[in-house]
C-alpha positions as a Markdown table, in Angstrom:
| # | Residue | x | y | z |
|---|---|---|---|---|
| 1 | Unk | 107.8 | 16.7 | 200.7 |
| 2 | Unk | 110.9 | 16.4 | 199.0 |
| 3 | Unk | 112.8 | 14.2 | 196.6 |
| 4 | Unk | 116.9 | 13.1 | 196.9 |
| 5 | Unk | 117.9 | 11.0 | 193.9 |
| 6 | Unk | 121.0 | 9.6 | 193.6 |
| 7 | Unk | 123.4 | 6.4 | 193.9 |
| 8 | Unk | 123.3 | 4.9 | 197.4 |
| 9 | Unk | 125.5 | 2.2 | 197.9 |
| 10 | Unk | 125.8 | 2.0 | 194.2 |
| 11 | Unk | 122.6 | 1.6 | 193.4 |
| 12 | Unk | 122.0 | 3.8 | 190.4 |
| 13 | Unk | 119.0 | 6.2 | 190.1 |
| 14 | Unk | 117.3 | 5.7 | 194.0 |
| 15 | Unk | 114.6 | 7.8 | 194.6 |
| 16 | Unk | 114.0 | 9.0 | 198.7 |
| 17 | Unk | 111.6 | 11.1 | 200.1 |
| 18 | Unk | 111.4 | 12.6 | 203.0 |
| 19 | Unk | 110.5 | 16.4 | 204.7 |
| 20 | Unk | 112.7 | 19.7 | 205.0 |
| 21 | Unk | 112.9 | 19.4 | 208.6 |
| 22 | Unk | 114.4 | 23.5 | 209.1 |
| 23 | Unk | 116.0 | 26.0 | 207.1 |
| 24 | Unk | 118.9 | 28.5 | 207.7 |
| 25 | Unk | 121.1 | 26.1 | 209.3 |
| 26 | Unk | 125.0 | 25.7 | 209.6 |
| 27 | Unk | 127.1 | 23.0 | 209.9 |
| 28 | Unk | 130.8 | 22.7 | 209.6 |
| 29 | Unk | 132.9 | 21.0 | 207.3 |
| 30 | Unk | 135.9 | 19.4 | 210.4 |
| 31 | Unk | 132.1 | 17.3 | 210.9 |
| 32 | Unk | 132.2 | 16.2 | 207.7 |
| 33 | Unk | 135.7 | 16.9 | 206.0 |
| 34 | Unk | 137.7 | 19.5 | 208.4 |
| 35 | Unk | 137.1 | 23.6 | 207.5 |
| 36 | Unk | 134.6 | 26.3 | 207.7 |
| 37 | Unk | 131.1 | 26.5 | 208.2 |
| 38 | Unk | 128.9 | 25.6 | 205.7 |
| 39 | Unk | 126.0 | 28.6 | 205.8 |
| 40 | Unk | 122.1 | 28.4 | 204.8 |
| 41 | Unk | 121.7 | 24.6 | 205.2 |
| 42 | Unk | 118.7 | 22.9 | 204.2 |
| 43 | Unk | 117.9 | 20.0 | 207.1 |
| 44 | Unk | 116.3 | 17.3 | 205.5 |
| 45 | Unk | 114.7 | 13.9 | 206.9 |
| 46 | Unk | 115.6 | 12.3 | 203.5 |
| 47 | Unk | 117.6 | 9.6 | 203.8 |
| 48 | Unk | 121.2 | 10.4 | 202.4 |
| 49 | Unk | 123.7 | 7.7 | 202.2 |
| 50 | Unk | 127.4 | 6.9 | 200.8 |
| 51 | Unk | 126.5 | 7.8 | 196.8 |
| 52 | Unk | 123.9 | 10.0 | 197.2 |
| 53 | Unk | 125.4 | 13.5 | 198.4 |
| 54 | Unk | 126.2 | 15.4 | 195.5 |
| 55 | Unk | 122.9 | 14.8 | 193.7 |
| 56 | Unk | 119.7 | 16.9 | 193.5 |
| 57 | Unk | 117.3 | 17.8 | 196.5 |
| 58 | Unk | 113.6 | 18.2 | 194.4 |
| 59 | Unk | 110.6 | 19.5 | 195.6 |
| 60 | Unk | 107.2 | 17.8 | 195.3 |
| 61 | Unk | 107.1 | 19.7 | 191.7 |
| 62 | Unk | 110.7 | 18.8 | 190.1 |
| 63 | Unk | 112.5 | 22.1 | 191.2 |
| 64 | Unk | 115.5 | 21.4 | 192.3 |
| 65 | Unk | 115.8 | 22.9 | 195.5 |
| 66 | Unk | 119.3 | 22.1 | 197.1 |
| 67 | Unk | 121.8 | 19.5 | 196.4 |
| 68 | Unk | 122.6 | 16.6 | 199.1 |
| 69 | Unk | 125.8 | 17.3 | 200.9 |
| 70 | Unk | 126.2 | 15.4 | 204.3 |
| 71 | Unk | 124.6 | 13.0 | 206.6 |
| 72 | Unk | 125.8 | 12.8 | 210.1 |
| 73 | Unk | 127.2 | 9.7 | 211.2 |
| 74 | Unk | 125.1 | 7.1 | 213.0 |
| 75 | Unk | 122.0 | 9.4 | 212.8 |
| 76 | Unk | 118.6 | 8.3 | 211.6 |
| 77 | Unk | 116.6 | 11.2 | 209.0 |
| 78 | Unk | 119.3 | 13.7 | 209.5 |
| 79 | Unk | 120.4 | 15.0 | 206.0 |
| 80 | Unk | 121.3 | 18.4 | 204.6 |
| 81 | Unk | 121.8 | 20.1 | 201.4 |
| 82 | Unk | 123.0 | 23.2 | 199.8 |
| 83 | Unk | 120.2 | 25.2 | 198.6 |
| 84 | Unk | 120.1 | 26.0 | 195.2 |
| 85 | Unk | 120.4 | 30.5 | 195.2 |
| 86 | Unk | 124.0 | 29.2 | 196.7 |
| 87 | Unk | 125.0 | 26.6 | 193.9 |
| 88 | Unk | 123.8 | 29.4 | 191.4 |
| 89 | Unk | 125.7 | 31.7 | 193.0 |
| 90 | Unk | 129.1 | 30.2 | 192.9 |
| 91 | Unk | 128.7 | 27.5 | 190.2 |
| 92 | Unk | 130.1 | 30.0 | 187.2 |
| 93 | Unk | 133.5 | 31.2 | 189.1 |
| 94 | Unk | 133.7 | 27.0 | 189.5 |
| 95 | Unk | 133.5 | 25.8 | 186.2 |
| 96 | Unk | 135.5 | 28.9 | 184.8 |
| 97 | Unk | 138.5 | 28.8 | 187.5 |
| 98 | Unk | 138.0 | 25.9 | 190.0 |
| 99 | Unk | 137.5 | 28.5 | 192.6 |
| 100 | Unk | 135.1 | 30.6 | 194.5 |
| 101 | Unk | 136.5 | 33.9 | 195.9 |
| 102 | Unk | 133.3 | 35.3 | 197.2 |
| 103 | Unk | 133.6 | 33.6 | 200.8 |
| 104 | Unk | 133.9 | 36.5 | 203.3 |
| 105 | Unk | 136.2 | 35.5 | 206.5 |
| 106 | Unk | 136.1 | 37.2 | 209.7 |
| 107 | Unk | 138.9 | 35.3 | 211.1 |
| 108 | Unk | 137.5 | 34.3 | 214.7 |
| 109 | Unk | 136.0 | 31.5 | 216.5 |
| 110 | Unk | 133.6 | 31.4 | 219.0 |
| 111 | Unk | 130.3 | 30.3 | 220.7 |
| 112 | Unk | 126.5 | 30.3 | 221.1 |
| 113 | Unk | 125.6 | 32.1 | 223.6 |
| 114 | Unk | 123.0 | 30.6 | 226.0 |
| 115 | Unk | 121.2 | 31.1 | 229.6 |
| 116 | Unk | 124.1 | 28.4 | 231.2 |
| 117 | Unk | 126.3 | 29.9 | 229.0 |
| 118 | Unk | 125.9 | 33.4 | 230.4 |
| 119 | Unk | 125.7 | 32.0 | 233.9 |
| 120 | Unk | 129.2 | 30.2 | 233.7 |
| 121 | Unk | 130.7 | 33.7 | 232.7 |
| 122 | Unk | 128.4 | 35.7 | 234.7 |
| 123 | Unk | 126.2 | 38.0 | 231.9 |
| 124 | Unk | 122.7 | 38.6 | 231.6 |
| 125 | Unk | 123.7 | 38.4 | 227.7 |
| 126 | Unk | 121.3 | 35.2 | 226.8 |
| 127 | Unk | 121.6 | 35.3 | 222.8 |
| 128 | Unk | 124.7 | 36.1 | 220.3 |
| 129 | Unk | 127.8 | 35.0 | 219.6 |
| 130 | Unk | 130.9 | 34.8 | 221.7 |
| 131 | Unk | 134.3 | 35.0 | 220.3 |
| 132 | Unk | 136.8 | 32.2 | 222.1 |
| 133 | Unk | 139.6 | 33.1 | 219.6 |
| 134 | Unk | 141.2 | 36.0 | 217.2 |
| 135 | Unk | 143.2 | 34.1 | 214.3 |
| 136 | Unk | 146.4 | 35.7 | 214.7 |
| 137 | Unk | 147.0 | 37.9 | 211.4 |
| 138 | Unk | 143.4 | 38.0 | 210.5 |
| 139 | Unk | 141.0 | 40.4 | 209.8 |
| 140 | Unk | 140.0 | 41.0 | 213.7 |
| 141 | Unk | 143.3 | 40.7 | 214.9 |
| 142 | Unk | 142.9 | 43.9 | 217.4 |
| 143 | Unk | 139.9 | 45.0 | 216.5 |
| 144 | Unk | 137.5 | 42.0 | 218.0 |
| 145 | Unk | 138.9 | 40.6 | 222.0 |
| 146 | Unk | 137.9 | 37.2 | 222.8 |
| 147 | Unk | 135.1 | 37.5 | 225.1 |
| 148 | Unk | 133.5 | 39.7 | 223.0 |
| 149 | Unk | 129.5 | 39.0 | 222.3 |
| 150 | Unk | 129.0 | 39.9 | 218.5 |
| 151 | Unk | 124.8 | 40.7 | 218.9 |
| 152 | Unk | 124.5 | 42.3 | 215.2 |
| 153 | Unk | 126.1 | 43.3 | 211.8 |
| 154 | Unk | 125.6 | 46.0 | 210.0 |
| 155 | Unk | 122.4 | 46.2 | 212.7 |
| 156 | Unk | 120.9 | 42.9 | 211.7 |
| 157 | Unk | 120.3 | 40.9 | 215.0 |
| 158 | Unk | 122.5 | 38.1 | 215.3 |
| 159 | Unk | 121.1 | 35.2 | 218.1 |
| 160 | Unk | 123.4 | 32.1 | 217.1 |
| 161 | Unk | 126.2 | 30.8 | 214.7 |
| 162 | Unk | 123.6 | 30.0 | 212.3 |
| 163 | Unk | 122.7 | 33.6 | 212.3 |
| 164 | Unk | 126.3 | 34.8 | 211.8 |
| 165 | Unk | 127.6 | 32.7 | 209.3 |
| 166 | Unk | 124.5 | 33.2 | 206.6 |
| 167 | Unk | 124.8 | 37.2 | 207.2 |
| 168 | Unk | 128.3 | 36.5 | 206.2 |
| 169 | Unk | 127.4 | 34.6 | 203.3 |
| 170 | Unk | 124.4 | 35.8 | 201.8 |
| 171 | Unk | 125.2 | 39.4 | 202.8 |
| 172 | Unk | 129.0 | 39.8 | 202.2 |
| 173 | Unk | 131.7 | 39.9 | 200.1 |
| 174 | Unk | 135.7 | 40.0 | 201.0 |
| 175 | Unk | 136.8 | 43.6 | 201.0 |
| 176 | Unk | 133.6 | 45.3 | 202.5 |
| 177 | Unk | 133.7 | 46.8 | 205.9 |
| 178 | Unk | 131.4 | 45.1 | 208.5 |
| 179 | Unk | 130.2 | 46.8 | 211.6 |
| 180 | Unk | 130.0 | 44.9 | 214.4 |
| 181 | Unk | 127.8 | 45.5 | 217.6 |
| 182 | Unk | 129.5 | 43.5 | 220.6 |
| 183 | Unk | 129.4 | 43.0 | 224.3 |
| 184 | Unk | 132.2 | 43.6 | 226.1 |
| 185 | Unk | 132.4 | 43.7 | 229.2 |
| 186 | Unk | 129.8 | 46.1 | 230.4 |
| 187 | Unk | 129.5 | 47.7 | 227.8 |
| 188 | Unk | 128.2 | 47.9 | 223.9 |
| 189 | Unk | 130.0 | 49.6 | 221.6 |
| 190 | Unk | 130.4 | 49.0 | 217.8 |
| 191 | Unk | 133.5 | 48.3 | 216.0 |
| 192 | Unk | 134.5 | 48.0 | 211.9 |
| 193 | Unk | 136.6 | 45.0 | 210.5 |
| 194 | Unk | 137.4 | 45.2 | 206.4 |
| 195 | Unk | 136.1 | 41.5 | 205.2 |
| 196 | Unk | 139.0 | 39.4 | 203.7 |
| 197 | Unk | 138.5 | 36.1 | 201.5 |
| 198 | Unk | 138.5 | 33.1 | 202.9 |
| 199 | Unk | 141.9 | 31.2 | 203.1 |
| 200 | Unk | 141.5 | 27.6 | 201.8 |
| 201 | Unk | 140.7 | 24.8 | 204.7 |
| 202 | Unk | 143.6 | 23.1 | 206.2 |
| 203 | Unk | 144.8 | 19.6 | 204.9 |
């Protein structure tokens, strides 16, 4: 089990409880507030509402585990939070400059791969992720081709957005070289793009 405490609805100090429903999830910020993905997402059945993001996530022994984030609209026990090795991570570069540097961008866009998904473009290629846009300027710009089917960095598997953006995360920092195995066409082949930091989300 585990605990959210916050002020839903302005109700100071609530108490919820609930499950972690899955770990290693993704979601992205244009769902909640328009930008990037949001990596290593802890799902939760606790109920989150308007008050309570932003407060602790607690395990059934008063570690704080995560804090509350996001709820998704209209949805019943569908909550997420940031787990705590992330806030710890990043919390010192934001109280002493506002900032966190340490995001690594890749600067494309893309897709889960899936068995419909592979049948609408004809592959056997069932699991990655393929690339539906280059950001013109970025990091990829001719090095990654849309239609490309990233399937590991730095040989880690990669099945799934969720996959790809915590490798990033976790794994990464802006400046280091990431090899990429893709799909492209018929063929495999690995390729190197130098990491940049991420640019700020648009307004």
């Amino acid at each position: 089990p585990v605990i959210a405490i916050g002020n839903p609805y302005g109700l100071v100090g609530s108490l919820t409880t609930g499950v972690v429903s899955a770990l290693g999830r993704s979601i992205t910020e244009e769902d909640f507030a328009g930008g990037y993905a949001i990596a290593n997402i802890i799902q939760t059945s606790t109920p989150i509402n308007p008050g309570n993001s932003g407060g602790p996530l607690l395990n059934a022994v008063g570690k704080v585990v995560g804090v509350t984030t996001a709820i998704v609209s209209e949805s019943q026990g569908l909550g997420f939070a940031v787990p705590s090795n992330t806030i710890l991570r990043e919390i010192s570069s934001l109280i002493n400059s506002g900032t966190y540097e340490g995001h690594s961008y890749l600067g494309v866009s893309g897709q889960d791969m899936s068995y419909n998904v592979a049948q609408e473009i004809g592959t056997s290629v069932t699991h990655g992720w393929r690339i539906v846009a280059v950001t013109s300027g970025g990091p990829s710009e001719g090095i990654l081709n849309t239609g490309d089917i990233i399937i590991a960095l730095n040989a880690n598997p990669i099945r799934n957005n969720d996959d790809l953006a915590s490798y990033l995360e976790e794994k990464t920092l802006p400046g280091q070289r990431l090899v990429l195995t893709v799909v492209r066409g018929s063929s495999t082949t690995d390729v190197s793009v130098i990491l940049e930091t991420r640019p700020p989300p648009p307004i």
